[in-house]
């Protein structure tokens, strides 16, 4: 370059080709606040969002304590409601093929009750076998408890906690926990009586549901939409989970029987029940077979149970069930886990089994029936549109990287 030629200005940094493979993204500008921050406040009648949240939380606390107070009748009533919703298509099919309305309603109610009573009877037989078998393993259980407590003491666990854990390996304590979890004979009889009565009354009232929904649709279309969607979602979820839970329980029971694990029938039933508990049900169903598998077959049996249980659970709950259920549930994993814990605390162990249907009902009432509240559906788990946006953004970023790489060459 000669002295007379003007010196070219330096190339801007933004236009220089980058050689480093990681490109810095432009910083997103901060969004400005709304021009009229009081517009939303005026639209809601002068009640601020913070006050509305506090009022909603207060109402939720009162509602939770109220449900807990009547949990003894709420749980079987809601169970009967779910069973009625699941059996409604069968009753409609019978009526369509000429069966009188009263006969179809009674037949479906009695069939569902017979299946429920048969399942509880099978559970009672398996529990009786377990009670008879348990004293035979008292020395092994106490020895296993001593080994675990000595290990806990070596890592610094306090003596009170160690003593409490050691008492859990006492057959009497284990039996009391199991019977308390399943309920005593009086509790089961009360549950069956309430469920039977509701299965007689609810299907009879359900015969008027289609006409009531058509009558309500012109004035409350959003409520009709929410209730119809809820019935479809809970029916699909419960039927699919029941069928897959039966398959899961049968496969696990056959495995435990082949391995010689005692009380295989009881652990198969436990596996079926825990299939209704998302996220954590698998671990509840796995622990008892592991303990008795270790007592009978050692670590080889334990490893076999973990592998086969893990494969069955992964295939059923992570592959098959999501594909069949689809978007019927549409709840986030965090909300699902919290609902299991919450309803188990409010109405007891059966609340963990009914957590998804109850949460779906609350979503239908609070979110789906209100067009203004449906914007919260993606936040609570309905991510169909969000996944499409993420896919489009990923493709756009990939195309942008290709273009920048082409300019840099």
PDB file of N, CA and C in Angstrom, residues 209-225 227:
ATOM      1  N   UNK A 209     -76.686 -37.852  31.685  1.00  0.00           N
ATOM      2  CA  UNK A 209     -75.554 -36.946  31.449  1.00  0.00           C
ATOM      3  C   UNK A 209     -75.491 -36.420  30.021  1.00  0.00           C
ATOM      4  N   UNK A 210     -75.617 -37.254  28.973  1.00  0.00           N
ATOM      5  CA  UNK A 210     -75.553 -36.692  27.613  1.00  0.00           C
ATOM      6  C   UNK A 210     -76.609 -35.624  27.356  1.00  0.00           C
ATOM      7  N   UNK A 211     -77.840 -35.841  27.829  1.00  0.00           N
ATOM      8  CA  UNK A 211     -78.894 -34.842  27.627  1.00  0.00           C
ATOM      9  C   UNK A 211     -78.615 -33.569  28.421  1.00  0.00           C
ATOM     10  N   UNK A 212     -78.090 -33.734  29.641  1.00  0.00           N
ATOM     11  CA  UNK A 212     -77.758 -32.559  30.446  1.00  0.00           C
ATOM     12  C   UNK A 212     -76.656 -31.734  29.793  1.00  0.00           C
ATOM     13  N   UNK A 213     -75.672 -32.402  29.222  1.00  0.00           N
ATOM     14  CA  UNK A 213     -74.592 -31.670  28.560  1.00  0.00           C
ATOM     15  C   UNK A 213     -75.096 -30.929  27.330  1.00  0.00           C
ATOM     16  N   UNK A 214     -75.985 -31.566  26.563  1.00  0.00           N
ATOM     17  CA  UNK A 214     -76.557 -30.873  25.402  1.00  0.00           C
ATOM     18  C   UNK A 214     -77.414 -29.696  25.835  1.00  0.00           C
ATOM     19  N   UNK A 215     -78.091 -29.833  26.955  1.00  0.00           N
ATOM     20  CA  UNK A 215     -78.914 -28.747  27.469  1.00  0.00           C
ATOM     21  C   UNK A 215     -78.057 -27.592  27.974  1.00  0.00           C
ATOM     22  N   UNK A 216     -76.905 -27.909  28.526  1.00  0.00           N
ATOM     23  CA  UNK A 216     -76.039 -26.886  29.104  1.00  0.00           C
ATOM     24  C   UNK A 216     -75.113 -26.235  28.077  1.00  0.00           C
ATOM     25  N   UNK A 217     -74.902 -26.897  26.956  1.00  0.00           N
ATOM     26  CA  UNK A 217     -73.908 -26.419  25.990  1.00  0.00           C
ATOM     27  C   UNK A 217     -74.187 -25.021  25.439  1.00  0.00           C
ATOM     28  N   UNK A 218     -75.424 -24.642  25.114  1.00  0.00           N
ATOM     29  CA  UNK A 218     -75.621 -23.293  24.572  1.00  0.00           C
ATOM     30  C   UNK A 218     -75.220 -22.171  25.526  1.00  0.00           C
ATOM     31  N   UNK A 219     -75.367 -22.384  26.826  1.00  0.00           N
ATOM     32  CA  UNK A 219     -75.050 -21.326  27.793  1.00  0.00           C
ATOM     33  C   UNK A 219     -73.680 -21.494  28.436  1.00  0.00           C
ATOM     34  N   UNK A 220     -73.197 -22.711  28.583  1.00  0.00           N
ATOM     35  CA  UNK A 220     -71.899 -22.972  29.208  1.00  0.00           C
ATOM     36  C   UNK A 220     -71.070 -23.911  28.322  1.00  0.00           C
ATOM     37  N   UNK A 221     -70.695 -23.475  27.146  1.00  0.00           N
ATOM     38  CA  UNK A 221     -69.965 -24.386  26.247  1.00  0.00           C
ATOM     39  C   UNK A 221     -68.585 -24.763  26.777  1.00  0.00           C
ATOM     40  N   UNK A 222     -67.921 -23.849  27.474  1.00  0.00           N
ATOM     41  CA  UNK A 222     -66.590 -24.162  27.990  1.00  0.00           C
ATOM     42  C   UNK A 222     -66.638 -25.210  29.095  1.00  0.00           C
ATOM     43  N   UNK A 223     -67.645 -25.142  29.941  1.00  0.00           N
ATOM     44  CA  UNK A 223     -67.787 -26.142  30.990  1.00  0.00           C
ATOM     45  C   UNK A 223     -68.100 -27.511  30.400  1.00  0.00           C
ATOM     46  N   UNK A 224     -68.951 -27.551  29.393  1.00  0.00           N
ATOM     47  CA  UNK A 224     -69.272 -28.816  28.726  1.00  0.00           C
ATOM     48  C   UNK A 224     -68.021 -29.391  28.067  1.00  0.00           C
ATOM     49  N   UNK A 225     -67.256 -28.524  27.433  1.00  0.00           N
ATOM     50  CA  UNK A 225     -66.001 -28.971  26.806  1.00  0.00           C
ATOM     51  C   UNK A 225     -65.047 -29.550  27.852  1.00  0.00           C
ATOM     52  N   UNK A 227     -65.706 -30.836  30.897  1.00  0.00           N
ATOM     53  CA  UNK A 227     -66.171 -32.080  31.496  1.00  0.00           C
ATOM     54  C   UNK A 227     -66.094 -33.240  30.506  1.00  0.00           C
TER      55      UNK A 227
END
